[in-house]
Every structure is written in C-alpha cells, then in structure tokens.
Amino acid sequence: MISARLRYTATLCIAVGAGAASIYCCVAGLWTGWIALWVLSNACVVVCGRIQTTTARLQEAHHAARVRALQAGLQAPPRAQQR
C-alpha cells in the first residue's frame, strides 16, 4: 500500500499542475479546459485535506494505544516487573 506521504505528495503535485494548466487555459481563452482543470485542482486540494485529517487521526489512535500500554505496564505488581 502506498504511504500517506507519497499519496499526499502526488496529489499535491497534481493539484499544482492542474492549477497552473488551469491558469494557462484561462489566459488562452479555453473556458472548458479552464473549468475542468480548476475543478480537478480543487478536488485534489480537498483530497489532500482528507489525507491530512486521516493521518492525524491514525497518529492520535497510535499515541493513545502506546499510552494505554505504558500505563498497563506501570500498574503491574512490582515483583512481576523485577523478573
């Protein structure tokens, strides 16, 4: 599976490329190309935001699991920890 960083980077590059091409189409007077590329660029920006929020949620869940594991280890009886 592709990592979140690679997906984010690829999506952001597509968004920037589509945005630049959209500006070019607007200047050249190609309205259908301008609208299509503008929509693609905005969709990619939305996807980037979703990737960021999903990654943040996964990191919070991982952190919470580590804290629970550490707390469970600290609550063990002292003799069990010495063995």
CSV table of C-alpha atoms in Angstrom, one decimal:
chain,number,residue,atom,x,y,z
A,1,MET,CA,0.0,0.0,0.0
A,2,ILE,CA,1.2,3.5,-0.8
A,3,SER,CA,2.2,5.6,2.2
A,4,ALA,CA,0.3,8.7,3.2
A,5,ARG,CA,3.3,10.9,2.4
A,6,LEU,CA,3.6,9.6,-1.1
A,7,ARG,CA,-0.2,9.9,-1.7
A,8,TYR,CA,-0.2,13.4,-0.3
A,9,THR,CA,2.8,14.5,-2.4
A,10,ALA,CA,1.4,13.0,-5.6
A,11,THR,CA,-2.0,14.6,-5.0
A,12,LEU,CA,-0.4,18.0,-4.2
A,13,CYS,CA,1.7,17.8,-7.4
A,14,ILE,CA,-1.4,17.0,-9.4
A,15,ALA,CA,-3.2,19.9,-7.8
A,16,VAL,CA,-0.4,22.4,-8.5
A,17,GLY,CA,0.0,21.1,-12.1
A,18,ALA,CA,-3.8,21.3,-12.7
A,19,GLY,CA,-3.9,24.8,-11.2
A,20,ALA,CA,-1.1,26.0,-13.5
A,21,ALA,CA,-2.7,24.4,-16.5
A,22,SER,CA,-6.0,26.0,-15.5
A,23,ILE,CA,-4.4,29.4,-15.4
A,24,TYR,CA,-2.9,28.8,-18.8
A,25,CYS,CA,-6.2,27.7,-20.3
A,26,CYS,CA,-7.9,30.8,-18.8
A,27,VAL,CA,-5.3,33.1,-20.4
A,28,ALA,CA,-5.6,31.2,-23.7
A,29,GLY,CA,-9.4,31.5,-23.7
A,30,LEU,CA,-10.1,27.8,-23.4
A,31,TRP,CA,-13.0,28.0,-21.0
A,32,THR,CA,-13.9,24.3,-20.9
A,33,GLY,CA,-10.3,23.4,-20.1
A,34,TRP,CA,-10.1,26.1,-17.5
A,35,ILE,CA,-13.2,24.9,-15.7
A,36,ALA,CA,-12.2,21.2,-15.9
A,37,LEU,CA,-8.7,21.8,-14.6
A,38,TRP,CA,-9.9,24.2,-11.9
A,39,VAL,CA,-12.4,21.6,-10.6
A,40,LEU,CA,-9.6,18.9,-10.7
A,41,SER,CA,-7.2,21.2,-8.8
A,42,ASN,CA,-9.8,21.9,-6.1
A,43,ALA,CA,-10.7,18.2,-5.8
A,44,CYS,CA,-7.1,17.4,-5.3
A,45,VAL,CA,-6.8,20.1,-2.6
A,46,VAL,CA,-9.8,18.5,-0.8
A,47,VAL,CA,-8.2,15.1,-1.1
A,48,CYS,CA,-5.0,16.5,0.4
A,49,GLY,CA,-7.0,17.8,3.4
A,50,ARG,CA,-8.7,14.4,3.9
A,51,ILE,CA,-5.3,12.6,3.8
A,52,GLN,CA,-4.0,15.0,6.5
A,53,THR,CA,-7.0,14.5,8.8
A,54,THR,CA,-6.9,10.7,8.4
A,55,THR,CA,-3.2,10.7,9.1
A,56,ALA,CA,-3.7,12.9,12.2
A,57,ARG,CA,-6.5,10.6,13.5
A,58,LEU,CA,-4.3,7.5,13.0
A,59,GLN,CA,-1.4,9.1,14.8
A,60,GLU,CA,-3.7,10.1,17.7
A,61,ALA,CA,-5.0,6.5,17.9
A,62,HIS,CA,-1.5,5.1,17.9
A,63,HIS,CA,-0.4,7.5,20.6
A,64,ALA,CA,-3.4,6.6,22.8
A,65,ALA,CA,-2.6,2.9,22.3
A,66,ARG,CA,1.0,3.4,23.4
A,67,VAL,CA,-0.1,5.4,26.4
A,68,ARG,CA,-2.5,2.7,27.4
A,69,ALA,CA,0.2,0.1,27.0
A,70,LEU,CA,2.7,2.1,29.1
A,71,GLN,CA,0.0,2.7,31.8
A,72,ALA,CA,-0.8,-1.1,31.9
A,73,GLY,CA,2.9,-1.8,32.3
A,74,LEU,CA,3.3,0.6,35.2
A,75,GLN,CA,0.3,-0.8,37.0
A,76,ALA,CA,1.7,-4.3,37.2
A,77,PRO,CA,2.8,-5.5,40.6
A,78,PRO,CA,6.5,-4.6,41.4
A,79,ARG,CA,7.6,-8.2,41.8
A,80,ALA,CA,6.4,-9.0,38.3
A,81,GLN,CA,8.5,-6.2,36.9
A,82,GLN,CA,11.7,-7.5,38.5
A,83,ARG,CA,11.5,-10.9,36.9
